[in-house]
XYZ file of C-alpha atoms in Angstrom:
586
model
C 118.823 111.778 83.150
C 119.011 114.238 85.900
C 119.284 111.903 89.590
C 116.218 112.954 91.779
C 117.017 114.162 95.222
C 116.331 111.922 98.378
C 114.050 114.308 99.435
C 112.035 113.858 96.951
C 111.995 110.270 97.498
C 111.026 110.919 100.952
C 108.360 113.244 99.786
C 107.027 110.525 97.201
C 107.204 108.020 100.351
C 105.120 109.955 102.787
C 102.485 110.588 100.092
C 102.599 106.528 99.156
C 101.682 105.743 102.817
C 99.885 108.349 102.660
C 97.728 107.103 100.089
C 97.516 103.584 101.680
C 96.202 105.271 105.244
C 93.418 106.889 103.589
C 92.350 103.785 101.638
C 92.039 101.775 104.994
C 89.708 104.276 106.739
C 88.036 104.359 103.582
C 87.276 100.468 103.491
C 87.024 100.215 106.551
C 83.301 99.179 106.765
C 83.267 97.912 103.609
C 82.770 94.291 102.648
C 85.008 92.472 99.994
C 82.963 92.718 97.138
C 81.424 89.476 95.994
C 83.525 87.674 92.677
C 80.541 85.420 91.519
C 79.643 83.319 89.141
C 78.067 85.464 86.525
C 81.260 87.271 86.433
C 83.387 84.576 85.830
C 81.341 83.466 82.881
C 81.690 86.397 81.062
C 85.203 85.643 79.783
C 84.066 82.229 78.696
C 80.109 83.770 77.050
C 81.341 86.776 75.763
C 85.708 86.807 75.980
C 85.236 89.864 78.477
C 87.928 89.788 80.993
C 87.267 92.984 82.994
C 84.773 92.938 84.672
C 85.295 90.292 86.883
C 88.911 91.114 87.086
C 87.922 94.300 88.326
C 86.440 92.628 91.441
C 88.924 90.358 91.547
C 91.905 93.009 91.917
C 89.401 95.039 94.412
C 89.621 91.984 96.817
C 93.047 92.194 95.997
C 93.545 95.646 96.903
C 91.848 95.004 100.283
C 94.527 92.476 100.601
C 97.093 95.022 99.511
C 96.004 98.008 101.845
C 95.456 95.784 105.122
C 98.547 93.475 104.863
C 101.091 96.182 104.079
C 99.825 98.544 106.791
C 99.292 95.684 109.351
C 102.969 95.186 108.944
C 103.833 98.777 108.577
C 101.817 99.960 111.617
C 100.035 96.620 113.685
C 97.171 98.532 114.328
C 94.776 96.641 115.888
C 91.655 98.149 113.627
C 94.157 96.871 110.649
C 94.724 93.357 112.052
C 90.919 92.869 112.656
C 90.259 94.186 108.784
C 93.072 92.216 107.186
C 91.405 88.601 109.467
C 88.045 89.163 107.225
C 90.485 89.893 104.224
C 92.530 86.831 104.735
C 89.310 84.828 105.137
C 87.340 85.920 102.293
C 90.258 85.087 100.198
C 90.552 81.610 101.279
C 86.751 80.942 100.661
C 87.549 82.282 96.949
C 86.708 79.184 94.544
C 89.565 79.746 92.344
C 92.457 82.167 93.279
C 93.524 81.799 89.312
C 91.707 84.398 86.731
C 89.043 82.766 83.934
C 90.859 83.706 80.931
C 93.605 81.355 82.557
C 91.362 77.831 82.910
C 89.057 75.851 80.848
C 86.440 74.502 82.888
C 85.066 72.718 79.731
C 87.814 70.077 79.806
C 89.529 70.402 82.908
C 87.107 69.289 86.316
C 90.272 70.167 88.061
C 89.903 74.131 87.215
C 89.971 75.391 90.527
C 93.573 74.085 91.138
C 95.401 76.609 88.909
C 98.452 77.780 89.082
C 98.496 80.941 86.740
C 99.883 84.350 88.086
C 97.669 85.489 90.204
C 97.395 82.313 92.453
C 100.835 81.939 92.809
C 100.642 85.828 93.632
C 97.913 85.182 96.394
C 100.090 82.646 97.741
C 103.305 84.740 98.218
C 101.117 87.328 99.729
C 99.201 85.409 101.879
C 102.529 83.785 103.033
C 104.262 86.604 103.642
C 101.270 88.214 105.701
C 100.900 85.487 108.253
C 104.745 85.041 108.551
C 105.481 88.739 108.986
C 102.416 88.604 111.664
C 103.463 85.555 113.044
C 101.585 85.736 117.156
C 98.692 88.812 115.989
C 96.111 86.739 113.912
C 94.539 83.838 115.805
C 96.139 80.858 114.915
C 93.288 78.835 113.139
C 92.796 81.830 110.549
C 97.109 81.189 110.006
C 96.302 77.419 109.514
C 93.477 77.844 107.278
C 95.932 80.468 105.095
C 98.535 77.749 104.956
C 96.599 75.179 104.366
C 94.955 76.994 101.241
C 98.224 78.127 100.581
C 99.816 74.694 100.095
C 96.543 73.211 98.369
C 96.085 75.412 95.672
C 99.516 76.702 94.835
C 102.517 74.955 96.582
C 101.129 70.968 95.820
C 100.120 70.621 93.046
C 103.432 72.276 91.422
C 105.760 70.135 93.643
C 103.842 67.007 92.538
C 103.870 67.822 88.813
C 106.685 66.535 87.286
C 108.746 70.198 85.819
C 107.430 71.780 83.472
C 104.031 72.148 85.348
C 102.813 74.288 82.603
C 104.561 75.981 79.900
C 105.631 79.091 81.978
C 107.905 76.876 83.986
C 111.199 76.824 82.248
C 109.962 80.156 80.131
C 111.569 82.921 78.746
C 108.978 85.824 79.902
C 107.104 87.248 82.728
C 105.045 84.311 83.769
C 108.375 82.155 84.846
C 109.840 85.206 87.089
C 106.310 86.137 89.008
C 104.807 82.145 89.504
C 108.467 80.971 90.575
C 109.305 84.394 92.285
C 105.848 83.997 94.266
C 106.203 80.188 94.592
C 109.255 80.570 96.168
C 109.178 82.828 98.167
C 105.980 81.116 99.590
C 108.019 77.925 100.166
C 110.558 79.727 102.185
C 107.949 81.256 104.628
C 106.199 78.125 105.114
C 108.740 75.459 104.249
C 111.387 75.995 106.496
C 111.188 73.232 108.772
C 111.184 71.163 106.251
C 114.459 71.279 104.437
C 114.188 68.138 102.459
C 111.029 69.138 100.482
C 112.248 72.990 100.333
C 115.864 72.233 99.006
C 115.087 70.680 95.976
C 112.195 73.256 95.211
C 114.419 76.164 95.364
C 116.987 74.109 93.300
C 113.845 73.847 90.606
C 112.740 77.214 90.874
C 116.442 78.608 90.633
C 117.030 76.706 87.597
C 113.611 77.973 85.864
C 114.675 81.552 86.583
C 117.597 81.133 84.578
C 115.646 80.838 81.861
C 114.099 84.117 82.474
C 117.417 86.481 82.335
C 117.997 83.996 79.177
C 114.961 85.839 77.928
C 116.085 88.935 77.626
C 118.355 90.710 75.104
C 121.986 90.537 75.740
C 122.164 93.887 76.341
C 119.549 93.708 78.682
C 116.289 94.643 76.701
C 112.945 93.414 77.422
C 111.114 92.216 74.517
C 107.512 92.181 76.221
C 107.872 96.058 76.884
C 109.192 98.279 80.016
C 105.482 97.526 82.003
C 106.275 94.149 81.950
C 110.233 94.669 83.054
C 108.721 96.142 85.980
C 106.109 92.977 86.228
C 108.801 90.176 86.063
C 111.685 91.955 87.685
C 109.598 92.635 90.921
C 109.199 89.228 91.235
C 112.756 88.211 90.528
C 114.261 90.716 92.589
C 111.703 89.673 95.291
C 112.571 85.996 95.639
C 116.599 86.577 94.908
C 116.525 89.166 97.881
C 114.876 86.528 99.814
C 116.819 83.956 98.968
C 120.237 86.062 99.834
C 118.964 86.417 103.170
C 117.470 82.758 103.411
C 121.010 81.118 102.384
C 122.976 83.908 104.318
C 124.524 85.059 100.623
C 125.580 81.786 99.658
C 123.031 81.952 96.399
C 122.972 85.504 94.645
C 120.815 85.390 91.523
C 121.762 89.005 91.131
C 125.650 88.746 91.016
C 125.263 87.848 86.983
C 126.874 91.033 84.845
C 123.384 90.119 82.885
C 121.708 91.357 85.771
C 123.349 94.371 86.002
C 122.575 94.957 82.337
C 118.845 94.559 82.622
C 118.778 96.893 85.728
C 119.813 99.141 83.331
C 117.149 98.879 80.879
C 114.544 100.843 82.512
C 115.972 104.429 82.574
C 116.835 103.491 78.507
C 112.966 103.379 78.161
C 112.351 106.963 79.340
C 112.300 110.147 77.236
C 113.449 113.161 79.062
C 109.395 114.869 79.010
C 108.868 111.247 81.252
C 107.161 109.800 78.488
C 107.892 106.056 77.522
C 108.403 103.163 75.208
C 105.507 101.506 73.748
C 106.969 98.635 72.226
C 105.107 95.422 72.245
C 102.706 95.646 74.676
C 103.898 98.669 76.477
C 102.876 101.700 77.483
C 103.938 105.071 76.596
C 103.221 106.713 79.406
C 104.458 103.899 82.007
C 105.267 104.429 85.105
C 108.078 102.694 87.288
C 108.214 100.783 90.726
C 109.805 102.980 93.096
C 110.760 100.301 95.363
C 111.951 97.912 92.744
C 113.985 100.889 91.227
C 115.553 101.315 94.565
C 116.453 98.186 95.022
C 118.179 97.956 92.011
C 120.194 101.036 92.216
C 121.323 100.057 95.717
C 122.790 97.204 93.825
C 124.449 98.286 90.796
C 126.041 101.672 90.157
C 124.914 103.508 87.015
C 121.484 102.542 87.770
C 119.077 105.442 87.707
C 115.945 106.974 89.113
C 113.718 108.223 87.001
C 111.656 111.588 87.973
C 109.542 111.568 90.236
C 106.705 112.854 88.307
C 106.896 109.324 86.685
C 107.289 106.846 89.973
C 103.587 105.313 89.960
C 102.066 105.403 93.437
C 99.886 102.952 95.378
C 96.849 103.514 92.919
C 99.153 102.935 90.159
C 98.949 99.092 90.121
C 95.461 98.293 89.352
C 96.001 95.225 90.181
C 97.063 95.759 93.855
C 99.877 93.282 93.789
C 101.234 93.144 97.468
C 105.048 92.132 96.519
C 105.575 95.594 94.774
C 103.543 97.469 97.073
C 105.041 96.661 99.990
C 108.892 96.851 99.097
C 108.332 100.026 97.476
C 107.647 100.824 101.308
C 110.715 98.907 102.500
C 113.014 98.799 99.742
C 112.287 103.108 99.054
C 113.148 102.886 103.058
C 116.358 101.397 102.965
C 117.767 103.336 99.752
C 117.203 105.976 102.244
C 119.209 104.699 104.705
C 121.810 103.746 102.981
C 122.253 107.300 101.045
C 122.171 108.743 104.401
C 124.916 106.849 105.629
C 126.732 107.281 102.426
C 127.021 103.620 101.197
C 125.050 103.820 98.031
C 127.017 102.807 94.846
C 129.147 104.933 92.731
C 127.309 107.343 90.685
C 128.053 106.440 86.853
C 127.283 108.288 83.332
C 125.432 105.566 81.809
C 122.217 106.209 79.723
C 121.591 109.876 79.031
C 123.394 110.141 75.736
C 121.414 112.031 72.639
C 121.292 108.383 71.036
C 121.383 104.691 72.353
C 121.697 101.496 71.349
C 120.234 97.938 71.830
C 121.554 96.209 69.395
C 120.174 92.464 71.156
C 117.082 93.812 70.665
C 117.417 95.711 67.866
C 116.331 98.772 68.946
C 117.785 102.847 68.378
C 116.605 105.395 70.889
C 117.142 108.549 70.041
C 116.366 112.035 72.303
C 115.418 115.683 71.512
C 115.577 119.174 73.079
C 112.135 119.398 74.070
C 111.990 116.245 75.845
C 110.556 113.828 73.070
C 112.581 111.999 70.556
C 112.571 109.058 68.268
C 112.526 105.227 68.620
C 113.083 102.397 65.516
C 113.047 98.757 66.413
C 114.015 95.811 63.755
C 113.689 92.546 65.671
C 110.899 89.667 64.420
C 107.371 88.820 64.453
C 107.587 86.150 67.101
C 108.353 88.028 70.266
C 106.837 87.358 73.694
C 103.872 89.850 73.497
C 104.766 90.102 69.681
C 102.681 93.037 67.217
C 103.597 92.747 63.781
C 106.191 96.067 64.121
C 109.404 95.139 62.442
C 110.696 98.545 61.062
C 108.618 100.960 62.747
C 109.444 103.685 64.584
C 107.889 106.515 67.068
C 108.555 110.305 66.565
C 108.122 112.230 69.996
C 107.742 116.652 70.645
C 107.925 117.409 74.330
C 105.629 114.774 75.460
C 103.504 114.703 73.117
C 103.962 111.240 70.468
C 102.929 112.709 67.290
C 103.464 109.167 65.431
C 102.626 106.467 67.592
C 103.145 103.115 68.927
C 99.829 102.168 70.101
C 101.256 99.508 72.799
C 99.030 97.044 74.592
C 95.380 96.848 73.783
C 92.137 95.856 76.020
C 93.147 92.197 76.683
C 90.427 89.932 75.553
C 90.275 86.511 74.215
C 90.344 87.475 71.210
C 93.155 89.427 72.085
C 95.614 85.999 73.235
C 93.929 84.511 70.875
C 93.808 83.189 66.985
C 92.169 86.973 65.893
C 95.322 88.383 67.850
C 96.418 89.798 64.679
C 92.913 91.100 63.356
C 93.510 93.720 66.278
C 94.427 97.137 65.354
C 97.392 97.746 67.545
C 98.768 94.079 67.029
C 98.730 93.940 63.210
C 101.136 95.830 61.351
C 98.430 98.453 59.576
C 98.894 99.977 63.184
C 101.897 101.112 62.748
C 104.713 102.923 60.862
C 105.448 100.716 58.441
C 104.689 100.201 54.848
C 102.098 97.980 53.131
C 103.387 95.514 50.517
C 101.099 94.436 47.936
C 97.817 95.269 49.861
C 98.822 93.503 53.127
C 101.010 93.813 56.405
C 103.787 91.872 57.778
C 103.282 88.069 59.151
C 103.262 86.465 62.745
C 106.030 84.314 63.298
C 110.093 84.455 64.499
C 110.648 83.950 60.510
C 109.100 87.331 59.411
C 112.297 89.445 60.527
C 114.567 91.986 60.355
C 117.279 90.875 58.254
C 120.022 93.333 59.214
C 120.013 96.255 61.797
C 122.735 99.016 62.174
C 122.379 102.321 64.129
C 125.612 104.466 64.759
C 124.377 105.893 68.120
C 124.211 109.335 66.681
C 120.755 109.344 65.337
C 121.637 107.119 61.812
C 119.492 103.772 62.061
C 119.178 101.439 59.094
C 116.834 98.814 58.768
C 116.631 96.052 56.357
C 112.891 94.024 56.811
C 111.604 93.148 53.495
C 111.691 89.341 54.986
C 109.070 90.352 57.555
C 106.164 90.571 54.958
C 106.857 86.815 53.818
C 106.447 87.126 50.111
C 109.258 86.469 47.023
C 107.880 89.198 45.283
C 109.823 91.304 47.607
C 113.783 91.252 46.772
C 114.887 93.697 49.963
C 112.940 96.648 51.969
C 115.174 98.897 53.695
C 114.364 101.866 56.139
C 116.841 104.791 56.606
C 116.148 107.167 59.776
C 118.169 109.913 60.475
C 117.063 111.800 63.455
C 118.959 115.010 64.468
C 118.831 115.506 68.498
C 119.207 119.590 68.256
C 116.993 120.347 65.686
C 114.280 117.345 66.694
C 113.839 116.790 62.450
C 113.606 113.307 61.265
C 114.532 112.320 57.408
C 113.525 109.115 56.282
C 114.098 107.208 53.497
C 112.575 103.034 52.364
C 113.513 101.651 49.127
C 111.882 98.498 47.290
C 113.446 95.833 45.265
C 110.859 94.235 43.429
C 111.679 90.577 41.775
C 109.137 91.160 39.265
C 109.933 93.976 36.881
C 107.398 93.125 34.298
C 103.139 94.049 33.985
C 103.059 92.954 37.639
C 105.028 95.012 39.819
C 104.567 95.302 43.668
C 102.729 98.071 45.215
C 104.043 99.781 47.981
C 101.558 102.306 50.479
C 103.440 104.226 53.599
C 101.869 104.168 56.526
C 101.997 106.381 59.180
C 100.186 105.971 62.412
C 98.787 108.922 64.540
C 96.030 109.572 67.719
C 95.951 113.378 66.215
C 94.020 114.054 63.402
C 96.248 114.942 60.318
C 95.738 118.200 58.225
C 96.738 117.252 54.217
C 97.803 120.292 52.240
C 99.499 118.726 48.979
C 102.842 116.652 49.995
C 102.753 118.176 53.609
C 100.836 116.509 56.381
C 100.600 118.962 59.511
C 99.690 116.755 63.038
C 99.268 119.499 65.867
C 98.977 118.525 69.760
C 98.634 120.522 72.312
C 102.124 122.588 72.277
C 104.022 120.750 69.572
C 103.208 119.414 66.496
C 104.963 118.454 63.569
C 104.943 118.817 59.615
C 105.895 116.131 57.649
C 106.776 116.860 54.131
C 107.105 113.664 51.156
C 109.482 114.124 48.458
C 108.531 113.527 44.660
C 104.680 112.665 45.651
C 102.253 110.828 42.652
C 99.144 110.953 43.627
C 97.791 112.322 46.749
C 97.700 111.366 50.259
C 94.910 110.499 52.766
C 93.765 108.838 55.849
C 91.621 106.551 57.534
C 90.125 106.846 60.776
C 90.530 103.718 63.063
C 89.005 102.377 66.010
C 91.674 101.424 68.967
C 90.238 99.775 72.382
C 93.289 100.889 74.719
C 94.505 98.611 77.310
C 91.698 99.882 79.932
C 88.851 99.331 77.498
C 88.218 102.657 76.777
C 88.045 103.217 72.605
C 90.113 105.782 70.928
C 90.534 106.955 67.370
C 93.577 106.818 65.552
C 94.479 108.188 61.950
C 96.593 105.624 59.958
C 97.959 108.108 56.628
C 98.798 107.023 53.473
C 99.964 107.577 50.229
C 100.986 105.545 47.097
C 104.918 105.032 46.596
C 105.595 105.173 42.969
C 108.418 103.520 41.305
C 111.644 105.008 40.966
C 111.718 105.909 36.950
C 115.943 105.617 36.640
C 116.057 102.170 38.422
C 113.138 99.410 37.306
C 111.613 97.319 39.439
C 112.692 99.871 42.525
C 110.214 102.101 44.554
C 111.649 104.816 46.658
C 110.170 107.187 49.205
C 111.514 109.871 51.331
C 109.827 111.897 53.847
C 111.220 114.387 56.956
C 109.847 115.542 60.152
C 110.322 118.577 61.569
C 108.810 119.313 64.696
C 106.733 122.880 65.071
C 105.509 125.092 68.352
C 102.049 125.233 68.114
């Protein structure tokens, strides 16, 4: 990956501040718009969570836009904004989100700590400490005092775990304890004997987190929610550096160095992205967090700038990334100006790469696209039913997908989680066994994974679809970097060799509608397309169009193809299919 210039990062800056200016004339004489009751019940009448999130994370923006330039620039018109901000804030009923609480069984509802309280709380925190002297003192007290009631109490008084995210292995551990603690230290500090043993507790909870990811540094949830988790981390271990004067570095770990490292694996030369899990493949970074990072560890690189997401990016306004990627982006500055930036390394931008915690070859062509396969098991953090699939990119254009996260419902984090297009395994690449899709659950696996780092992957996953019928299901990929072709090959063992053999459909998954002309399928985008051509065809080969509600809400179609895998006539009780892609100028 080519490094981007610190101009360029001064250019992205200016236009990030930029961005934040014009948003505080703009709601200026605006009021915070009202998060009532009819909202909230939606999620609990109807399992609709955006609408009032979308209020919510406009108050949240208002937060965003007046705290970070109050502290940027202390204007007084800011200051006087940010007081009704602050204020409206604490006379919110709940600071956590509805899909998050039951008010059916718990009269204690509005005490919950979920993300976005414990968010609130480190921004709220951070606001009145960084302004300590310019907002009148009563509005600071009534901050802290909501600060401690609602976030900071009740989860020193609960015995650890508080909930299940305390002590876990995903995003929710890294941003409530990140926030949590980082709130303690602003507010705590003449208290010693309370804050000690709550840094101890959030320190050790954290350690579960890095647990959480791969070994080599992989994030199972999907890059978005890297970016999510790591903000946080990175947040709180930068603050508590400074706080213990570098006696407690939570970044010194060579596991930490590793995940740093994980982002820039994620990105496809066009700037397009992994869509893994709940991802998204056309994901933006943190330019702050990124900086931070790379000031840290050598070999850790910046993305293009085309892909750093700016203050809009975030719809949810979160005031932790917005404001380092003020400060942090600031100080990388500094520091490359005065030379003391680490080492630059070669790590990263080979054709092919490697994860094999995670299970996962990565794979990258001429035109800026490429190809990604993933083994791994049903029972990830996020987890779609995806064992064995794989993404074929031209330029940036994915011509078979990975759908990634869907509009987040109920239904969604719920027991229909797998009725959901882009969760259950008839959304993606992958064959269908008998009629039906691969299972939910850590069991349903890939049995062995091997990829040579030169474009060879091998995937055995017959174990994912849960039935003894199956004797093995492997996946061959060979993708070819220079000429952007992909030849694939998946052969099943069948136990059963008598009247009842299994069935075996492929199923490929593209947003483009297909063209069927005999054993070709043509998929054409905008510049690229691709033709893909199966080998010793019975039968013939169609599609279906699907419905897929993307992660803002808005529906989109999607073509899942398929065709009829016979059985291999020299070896009973095998079916073998074999298919290439080769990628075509449109």
């Amino acid at each position: 990956m080519k490094q981007i210039s610190t101009r360029e990062i001064e250019s992205y800056l200016q236009k990030y501040i930029a961005c934040m200016q014009a948003h505080g004339e703009e709601l200026m004489d605006k009021p915070m718009p009202a998060a009532d009751e009819e909202l909230f019940a939606l999620y609990e009448t109807t399992g609709n969570r955006l609408k009032y999130e979308s209020v919510y994370f406009a108050r949240r923006k208002m937060l965003a836009v007046y705290g970070c330039l109050s502290l940027l620039e202390g204007k007084p018109e800011y200051l006087k904004k940010l007081e009704e901000v602050l204020d409206g804030i604490c006379e919110e009923e709940c600071w956590a989100l509805p899909a998050h609480i039951n008010r059916k069984e718990d009269p204690q509802w509005r005490i919950c700590v979920d993300l976005f309280a414990s968010e609130t709380a480190h921004a709220l925190s951070e606001i009145i400490s960084g302004l300590k002297g310019r907002l009148p003192s009563a509005l600071c007290e009534k901050v802290r005092e909501n600060v401690f009631r609602r976030v900071l109490t009740p989860f020193m008084n609960a015995a650890a775990p508080y909930a299940k995210w305390e002590g876990g292995d995903n995003n929710w551990n890294a941003v409530c304890c990140g926030s949590i603690g980082c709130a303690a230290i602003y507010l705590m500090q003449d208290e010693p004997e309370l804050l000690k043993p709550l840094l101890d507790r959030i320190v050790c909870s954290l350690d579960s987190y890095i647990a959480g990811f791969s070994e080599d540094g992989a994030c199972m949830e999907g890059l978005g929610y890297f970016t999510y988790g790591m903000t946080y981390y990175t947040g709180f271990a930068d603050m508590l550096y400074r706080y213990t004067d570098g006696a407690i570095d939570l970044m010194e770990d060579e596991k930490c160095r590793r995940i740093a490292m994980f982002q820039q694996k994620c990105y496809f030369p066009s700037g397009r992205t992994l869509s893994f899990s709940d991802g998204d493949s056309r994901d933006t970074y943190k330019m702050g967090l990124t900086c931070f990072l790379a000031m840290r560890y050598a070999g850790v690189e910046i993305p293009p700038i085309s892909c750093a997401g700016g203050f809009d990016e975030d719809s949810c306004y979160r005031f932790m990334a917005n404001y380092r990627d003020v400060v942090w982006t600031r100080k990388y500055l500094e520091q490359a100006e005065k030379g003391l930036l680490p080492a630059e390394e070669d790590d990263g931008a080979a054709d092919c790469l490697v994860l094999p915690g995670a299970q996962w070859s990565i794979c990258r062509g001429l035109s800026g696209g490429g190809m990604a396969a993933k083994g791994g098991n049903n029972g990830e953090s996020h987890n779609h039913n995806d064992v064995g699939s794989f993404l074929y990119l031209a330029g940036d254009e994915m011509l078979l997908t990975d759908l990634g996260a869907g509009e987040y419902t109920r239904d969604y984090f719920g027991e229909k989680r797998y009725d959901i297009l882009c969760n259950h395994s008839f959304g993606h690449s992958v064959p269908v066994i008998d009629g039906k899709g691969q299972k939910e659950g850590t069991e349903y696996a890939c049995s062995h994974f091997e990829a040579d780092g030169s474009g060879r992957t091998g995937i055995s996953f017959g174990q994912a679809y849960g039935t003894e019928r199956v004797k093995s299901l492997t996946r061959s990929l060979c993708y070819d970097p220079a000429k952007e072709s992909l030849q694939a090959e998946d052969v099943l063992e069948d136990r059963e060799t008598g009247e009842n053999p299994v069935s075996m459909k492929e199923n490929l998954v593209t947003q483009y509608k297909p063209v069927i002309v005999g054993n070709a399928i043509h998929i054409a985008g905008r510049k690229y397309g691709c033709r893909i051509t199966v080998e010793d065809l019975e039968g013939s080969i169609g599609f279906e169009t699907k419905k897929h509600s993307n992660h803002r809400g808005a529906e989109e179609e999607v073509y899942c193809i398929t065709w009829e895998v016979p059985a291999d006539k020299e070896k009973p009780g095998t079916r073998k299919c074999r298919f290439r892609v080769e990628m075509e100028e449109i």
